[in-house]
Short mmCIF file of N, CA and C in Angstrom, two decimals:
data_model
loop_
_atom_site.label_atom_id
_atom_site.label_comp_id
_atom_site.label_asym_id
_atom_site.label_seq_id
_atom_site.Cartn_x
_atom_site.Cartn_y
_atom_site.Cartn_z
N MET T 381 92.17 110.40 55.37
CA MET T 381 92.34 109.08 54.79
C MET T 381 92.62 109.23 53.31
N LYS T 382 93.36 108.27 52.80
CA LYS T 382 93.72 108.26 51.38
C LYS T 382 93.15 107.00 50.74
N PHE T 383 92.63 107.16 49.52
CA PHE T 383 91.95 106.05 48.85
C PHE T 383 92.53 105.79 47.47
N LEU T 384 92.42 104.52 47.06
CA LEU T 384 92.78 104.09 45.71
C LEU T 384 91.60 103.30 45.16
N GLY T 385 90.96 103.84 44.13
CA GLY T 385 89.82 103.18 43.51
C GLY T 385 90.26 102.18 42.46
N ASP T 386 89.76 100.97 42.59
CA ASP T 386 89.99 99.90 41.62
C ASP T 386 89.11 100.17 40.39
N MET T 387 89.33 99.41 39.33
CA MET T 387 88.65 99.66 38.06
C MET T 387 87.13 99.55 38.15
N GLY T 388 86.59 98.73 39.01
CA GLY T 388 85.14 98.59 39.10
C GLY T 388 84.44 99.73 39.81
N VAL T 389 85.22 100.57 40.47
CA VAL T 389 84.66 101.70 41.22
C VAL T 389 84.53 102.89 40.28
N SER T 390 83.38 103.51 40.31
CA SER T 390 83.11 104.66 39.44
C SER T 390 84.04 105.83 39.75
N GLN T 391 84.46 106.50 38.70
CA GLN T 391 85.25 107.73 38.86
C GLN T 391 84.45 108.77 39.65
N THR T 392 83.14 108.74 39.53
CA THR T 392 82.28 109.67 40.28
C THR T 392 82.45 109.48 41.79
N VAL T 393 82.58 108.24 42.23
CA VAL T 393 82.81 107.97 43.65
C VAL T 393 84.12 108.61 44.09
N ILE T 394 85.16 108.44 43.30
CA ILE T 394 86.47 109.01 43.63
C ILE T 394 86.40 110.53 43.64
N ASN T 395 85.77 111.11 42.63
CA ASN T 395 85.64 112.57 42.57
C ASN T 395 84.86 113.11 43.77
N THR T 396 83.82 112.40 44.18
CA THR T 396 83.04 112.83 45.34
C THR T 396 83.88 112.77 46.61
N LEU T 397 84.66 111.71 46.76
CA LEU T 397 85.55 111.63 47.93
C LEU T 397 86.53 112.80 47.94
N ARG T 398 87.03 113.18 46.78
CA ARG T 398 87.91 114.36 46.69
C ARG T 398 87.17 115.61 47.15
N ASN T 399 85.92 115.74 46.69
CA ASN T 399 85.12 116.91 47.08
C ASN T 399 84.88 116.95 48.58
N TYR T 400 84.84 115.78 49.23
CA TYR T 400 84.71 115.70 50.68
C TYR T 400 86.02 116.07 51.39
N GLY T 401 87.11 116.20 50.62
CA GLY T 401 88.39 116.56 51.21
C GLY T 401 89.36 115.41 51.37
N TYR T 402 88.99 114.22 50.92
CA TYR T 402 89.89 113.07 51.00
C TYR T 402 90.89 113.09 49.85
N ASP T 403 92.02 112.47 50.06
CA ASP T 403 93.02 112.25 49.02
C ASP T 403 92.64 110.94 48.33
N ALA T 404 91.99 111.06 47.18
CA ALA T 404 91.48 109.87 46.48
C ALA T 404 91.95 109.87 45.04
N ILE T 405 92.48 108.73 44.61
CA ILE T 405 92.89 108.56 43.22
C ILE T 405 92.24 107.29 42.67
N HIS T 406 92.17 107.22 41.37
CA HIS T 406 91.64 106.05 40.68
C HIS T 406 92.77 105.46 39.85
N LEU T 407 92.74 104.16 39.63
CA LEU T 407 93.77 103.54 38.78
C LEU T 407 93.84 104.23 37.42
N ARG T 408 92.68 104.67 36.90
CA ARG T 408 92.68 105.38 35.61
C ARG T 408 93.48 106.68 35.68
N ASP T 409 93.39 107.38 36.82
CA ASP T 409 94.13 108.64 36.99
C ASP T 409 95.62 108.41 36.80
N GLU T 410 96.07 107.26 37.23
CA GLU T 410 97.49 106.93 37.22
C GLU T 410 97.89 106.13 35.99
N LYS T 411 96.94 105.90 35.08
CA LYS T 411 97.18 105.09 33.87
C LYS T 411 97.62 103.67 34.24
N LEU T 412 97.00 103.12 35.27
CA LEU T 412 97.38 101.80 35.79
C LEU T 412 96.24 100.80 35.67
N GLN T 413 95.44 100.93 34.63
CA GLN T 413 94.27 100.07 34.45
C GLN T 413 94.61 98.59 34.43
N LYS T 414 95.78 98.24 33.96
CA LYS T 414 96.14 96.82 33.80
C LYS T 414 97.01 96.29 34.94
N LEU T 415 97.15 97.07 35.99
CA LEU T 415 97.97 96.66 37.13
C LEU T 415 97.35 95.43 37.80
N SER T 416 98.18 94.45 38.14
CA SER T 416 97.68 93.24 38.80
C SER T 416 97.19 93.57 40.21
N ASP T 417 96.33 92.71 40.74
CA ASP T 417 95.84 92.91 42.10
C ASP T 417 97.00 92.99 43.10
N GLU T 418 97.99 92.13 42.92
CA GLU T 418 99.14 92.12 43.83
C GLU T 418 99.87 93.46 43.80
N ASN T 419 100.03 94.02 42.60
CA ASN T 419 100.73 95.30 42.48
C ASN T 419 99.88 96.47 42.94
N ILE T 420 98.57 96.34 42.84
CA ILE T 420 97.68 97.36 43.41
C ILE T 420 97.86 97.39 44.93
N ILE T 421 97.95 96.21 45.53
CA ILE T 421 98.18 96.13 46.98
C ILE T 421 99.50 96.78 47.35
N VAL T 422 100.55 96.51 46.58
CA VAL T 422 101.87 97.11 46.84
C VAL T 422 101.77 98.63 46.77
N LYS T 423 101.14 99.14 45.72
CA LYS T 423 101.00 100.59 45.56
C LYS T 423 100.23 101.19 46.73
N ALA T 424 99.12 100.57 47.09
CA ALA T 424 98.31 101.09 48.20
C ALA T 424 99.11 101.07 49.51
N LYS T 425 99.86 100.01 49.72
CA LYS T 425 100.65 99.91 50.95
C LYS T 425 101.73 100.99 50.99
N GLU T 426 102.44 101.17 49.88
CA GLU T 426 103.50 102.17 49.82
C GLU T 426 102.96 103.58 50.05
N GLU T 427 101.76 103.85 49.53
CA GLU T 427 101.18 105.19 49.63
C GLU T 427 100.20 105.33 50.79
N ARG T 428 100.06 104.25 51.59
CA ARG T 428 99.13 104.22 52.73
C ARG T 428 97.72 104.60 52.31
N ARG T 429 97.27 103.96 51.23
CA ARG T 429 95.92 104.19 50.71
C ARG T 429 95.03 103.00 51.04
N ILE T 430 93.75 103.28 51.16
CA ILE T 430 92.73 102.26 51.37
C ILE T 430 92.17 101.91 50.00
N ILE T 431 92.18 100.63 49.66
CA ILE T 431 91.67 100.18 48.36
C ILE T 431 90.15 100.13 48.41
N LEU T 432 89.51 100.68 47.40
CA LEU T 432 88.06 100.58 47.21
C LEU T 432 87.83 99.68 46.01
N THR T 433 87.04 98.62 46.18
CA THR T 433 86.91 97.65 45.10
C THR T 433 85.60 96.87 45.19
N PHE T 434 85.22 96.28 44.07
CA PHE T 434 84.14 95.30 44.03
C PHE T 434 84.72 93.89 43.89
N ASP T 435 86.04 93.78 43.80
CA ASP T 435 86.74 92.53 43.54
C ASP T 435 87.03 91.78 44.84
N LEU T 436 86.41 90.63 45.01
CA LEU T 436 86.57 89.84 46.24
C LEU T 436 87.98 89.30 46.42
N ASP T 437 88.76 89.22 45.34
CA ASP T 437 90.12 88.68 45.43
C ASP T 437 90.99 89.47 46.41
N PHE T 438 90.75 90.77 46.53
CA PHE T 438 91.59 91.57 47.42
C PHE T 438 91.47 91.11 48.87
N GLY T 439 90.29 90.76 49.29
CA GLY T 439 90.11 90.28 50.66
C GLY T 439 90.91 89.02 50.92
N GLU T 440 90.86 88.10 49.97
CA GLU T 440 91.60 86.85 50.12
C GLU T 440 93.11 87.10 50.10
N LEU T 441 93.57 87.92 49.17
CA LEU T 441 95.00 88.21 49.09
C LEU T 441 95.52 88.83 50.38
N LEU T 442 94.77 89.78 50.92
CA LEU T 442 95.20 90.44 52.16
C LEU T 442 95.07 89.52 53.37
N ALA T 443 94.03 88.72 53.41
CA ALA T 443 93.84 87.81 54.54
C ALA T 443 95.00 86.83 54.67
N PHE T 444 95.52 86.38 53.54
CA PHE T 444 96.60 85.39 53.57
C PHE T 444 97.99 86.01 53.53
N SER T 445 98.07 87.34 53.42
CA SER T 445 99.37 88.00 53.31
C SER T 445 100.10 88.09 54.64
N GLY T 446 99.36 88.13 55.74
CA GLY T 446 99.98 88.32 57.04
C GLY T 446 100.28 89.78 57.35
N ASP T 447 100.00 90.67 56.41
CA ASP T 447 100.26 92.10 56.59
C ASP T 447 99.08 92.78 57.28
N SER T 448 99.37 93.92 57.90
CA SER T 448 98.29 94.69 58.53
C SER T 448 97.82 95.84 57.64
N LEU T 449 98.53 96.11 56.58
CA LEU T 449 98.14 97.16 55.63
C LEU T 449 98.41 96.67 54.22
N PRO T 450 97.70 97.16 53.23
CA PRO T 450 96.71 98.23 53.27
C PRO T 450 95.35 97.70 53.67
N SER T 451 94.51 98.62 54.09
CA SER T 451 93.10 98.27 54.31
C SER T 451 92.40 98.20 52.97
N VAL T 452 91.29 97.48 52.95
CA VAL T 452 90.49 97.38 51.73
C VAL T 452 89.02 97.45 52.11
N ILE T 453 88.27 98.17 51.29
CA ILE T 453 86.82 98.19 51.41
C ILE T 453 86.28 97.49 50.17
N ILE T 454 85.56 96.40 50.41
CA ILE T 454 84.99 95.60 49.32
C ILE T 454 83.49 95.83 49.29
N PHE T 455 82.99 96.23 48.13
CA PHE T 455 81.56 96.44 47.96
C PHE T 455 80.90 95.17 47.44
N ARG T 456 79.88 94.71 48.14
CA ARG T 456 79.06 93.58 47.69
C ARG T 456 77.62 94.07 47.68
N LEU T 457 77.35 94.91 46.71
CA LEU T 457 76.07 95.61 46.63
C LEU T 457 75.28 95.19 45.41
N GLU T 458 73.97 95.22 45.53
CA GLU T 458 73.12 94.89 44.38
C GLU T 458 73.19 95.97 43.31
N LYS T 459 73.41 97.22 43.74
CA LYS T 459 73.51 98.33 42.80
C LYS T 459 74.91 98.93 42.90
N ALA T 460 75.48 99.26 41.75
CA ALA T 460 76.83 99.83 41.75
C ALA T 460 76.82 101.31 41.36
N ASN T 461 75.64 101.93 41.27
CA ASN T 461 75.63 103.33 40.86
C ASN T 461 76.27 104.18 41.96
N PRO T 462 76.94 105.26 41.57
CA PRO T 462 77.73 106.05 42.53
C PRO T 462 76.95 106.55 43.74
N ASP T 463 75.73 107.02 43.54
CA ASP T 463 74.96 107.54 44.69
C ASP T 463 74.70 106.44 45.72
N TYR T 464 74.37 105.25 45.24
CA TYR T 464 74.10 104.14 46.16
C TYR T 464 75.39 103.71 46.87
N VAL T 465 76.47 103.59 46.11
CA VAL T 465 77.76 103.21 46.71
C VAL T 465 78.15 104.22 47.79
N LEU T 466 78.03 105.50 47.48
CA LEU T 466 78.39 106.53 48.46
C LEU T 466 77.48 106.50 49.69
N SER T 467 76.21 106.19 49.49
CA SER T 467 75.28 106.12 50.63
C SER T 467 75.66 105.00 51.59
N LYS T 468 76.28 103.96 51.08
CA LYS T 468 76.74 102.85 51.92
C LYS T 468 78.15 103.09 52.46
N LEU T 469 78.96 103.80 51.70
CA LEU T 469 80.35 104.05 52.09
C LEU T 469 80.46 105.12 53.19
N ASN T 470 79.69 106.19 53.08
CA ASN T 470 79.83 107.31 54.01
C ASN T 470 79.72 106.91 55.48
N PRO T 471 78.72 106.13 55.89
CA PRO T 471 78.66 105.74 57.31
C PRO T 471 79.87 104.91 57.75
N VAL T 472 80.37 104.09 56.87
CA VAL T 472 81.55 103.27 57.20
C VAL T 472 82.76 104.17 57.43
N LEU T 473 82.93 105.17 56.60
CA LEU T 473 84.06 106.08 56.77
C LEU T 473 83.95 106.84 58.09
N GLN T 474 82.75 107.22 58.46
CA GLN T 474 82.53 107.93 59.72
C GLN T 474 82.79 107.03 60.93
N GLU T 475 82.33 105.80 60.86
CA GLU T 475 82.39 104.90 62.01
C GLU T 475 83.70 104.12 62.12
N CYS T 476 84.42 103.98 61.02
CA CYS T 476 85.56 103.05 61.00
C CYS T 476 86.89 103.71 60.65
N GLN T 477 87.02 105.00 60.81
CA GLN T 477 88.26 105.67 60.41
C GLN T 477 89.49 105.06 61.08
N ASN T 478 89.46 104.93 62.40
CA ASN T 478 90.63 104.37 63.11
C ASN T 478 90.90 102.94 62.70
N ILE T 479 89.85 102.17 62.52
CA ILE T 479 89.99 100.78 62.10
C ILE T 479 90.69 100.71 60.75
N LEU T 480 90.26 101.55 59.81
CA LEU T 480 90.85 101.55 58.47
C LEU T 480 92.31 102.01 58.50
N GLU T 481 92.62 102.97 59.34
CA GLU T 481 93.99 103.47 59.42
C GLU T 481 94.94 102.43 60.01
N ASN T 482 94.40 101.49 60.79
CA ASN T 482 95.24 100.47 61.42
C ASN T 482 95.24 99.13 60.70
N GLY T 483 94.39 98.97 59.70
CA GLY T 483 94.40 97.76 58.89
C GLY T 483 93.17 96.90 59.07
N ALA T 484 92.36 96.83 58.00
CA ALA T 484 91.15 96.01 58.06
C ALA T 484 90.65 95.70 56.66
N ILE T 485 89.88 94.64 56.59
CA ILE T 485 89.09 94.33 55.40
C ILE T 485 87.65 94.61 55.80
N ILE T 486 87.04 95.57 55.14
CA ILE T 486 85.64 95.88 55.43
C ILE T 486 84.82 95.53 54.20
N THR T 487 83.84 94.68 54.40
CA THR T 487 82.93 94.29 53.32
C THR T 487 81.62 95.01 53.55
N ILE T 488 81.23 95.82 52.57
CA ILE T 488 79.98 96.57 52.66
C ILE T 488 78.92 95.86 51.83
N LYS T 489 77.83 95.50 52.51
CA LYS T 489 76.69 94.86 51.85
C LYS T 489 75.52 95.83 51.87
N ASP T 490 74.42 95.43 51.25
CA ASP T 490 73.26 96.31 51.17
C ASP T 490 72.69 96.67 52.54
N LYS T 491 72.69 95.73 53.46
CA LYS T 491 72.05 95.97 54.76
C LYS T 491 73.02 96.19 55.91
N ASN T 492 74.30 95.86 55.73
CA ASN T 492 75.25 96.00 56.82
C ASN T 492 76.68 95.99 56.28
N TYR T 493 77.63 96.01 57.19
CA TYR T 493 79.03 95.84 56.80
C TYR T 493 79.71 94.96 57.84
N ARG T 494 80.81 94.36 57.40
CA ARG T 494 81.57 93.44 58.26
C ARG T 494 83.02 93.89 58.30
N VAL T 495 83.61 93.85 59.47
CA VAL T 495 85.01 94.24 59.65
C VAL T 495 85.82 93.01 60.02
N ARG T 496 86.93 92.82 59.31
CA ARG T 496 87.94 91.82 59.68
C ARG T 496 89.24 92.58 59.86
N TYR T 497 89.82 92.47 61.03
CA TYR T 497 91.05 93.20 61.32
C TYR T 497 92.23 92.51 60.67
N LEU T 498 93.18 93.32 60.22
CA LEU T 498 94.43 92.80 59.68
C LEU T 498 95.52 92.95 60.72
N PRO T 499 96.48 92.03 60.78
CA PRO T 499 96.51 90.80 59.99
C PRO T 499 95.46 89.81 60.49
N VAL T 500 94.95 89.02 59.56
CA VAL T 500 93.98 87.98 59.90
C VAL T 500 94.74 86.86 60.59
N LYS T 501 94.27 86.49 61.76
CA LYS T 501 94.96 85.44 62.53
C LYS T 501 94.32 84.09 62.25
N ASN T 502 95.16 83.08 62.12
CA ASN T 502 94.66 81.70 61.94
C ASN T 502 94.09 81.22 63.27
N GLU T 503 92.87 80.74 63.22
CA GLU T 503 92.24 80.26 64.46
C GLU T 503 91.91 78.81 64.34
#
């Protein structure tokens, strides 16, 4: 899996994902700190990367886009320190690899996570 860390995600999280063998980059690595959310989505889609973010806007943008990619993992955690984030992220990566590769919005909370498949269908 390939990841793109948004500005709110610690560089330590990205570095740890690299150490695990994932292809992970941060917006800072690419000197793209000021890139708009819409353009972050375009970049992630072109490079088939999963967006890692604390920004709820990505879920809304993707839900209304009608697209099935890119996937996004949104953190809604009380603590944002890298060890805590990774402790919540690792099980999701193990359990949801196929889901993420096919398109989903996954919201990780302190006690659980929620999966919404992309494209989001109007019901």
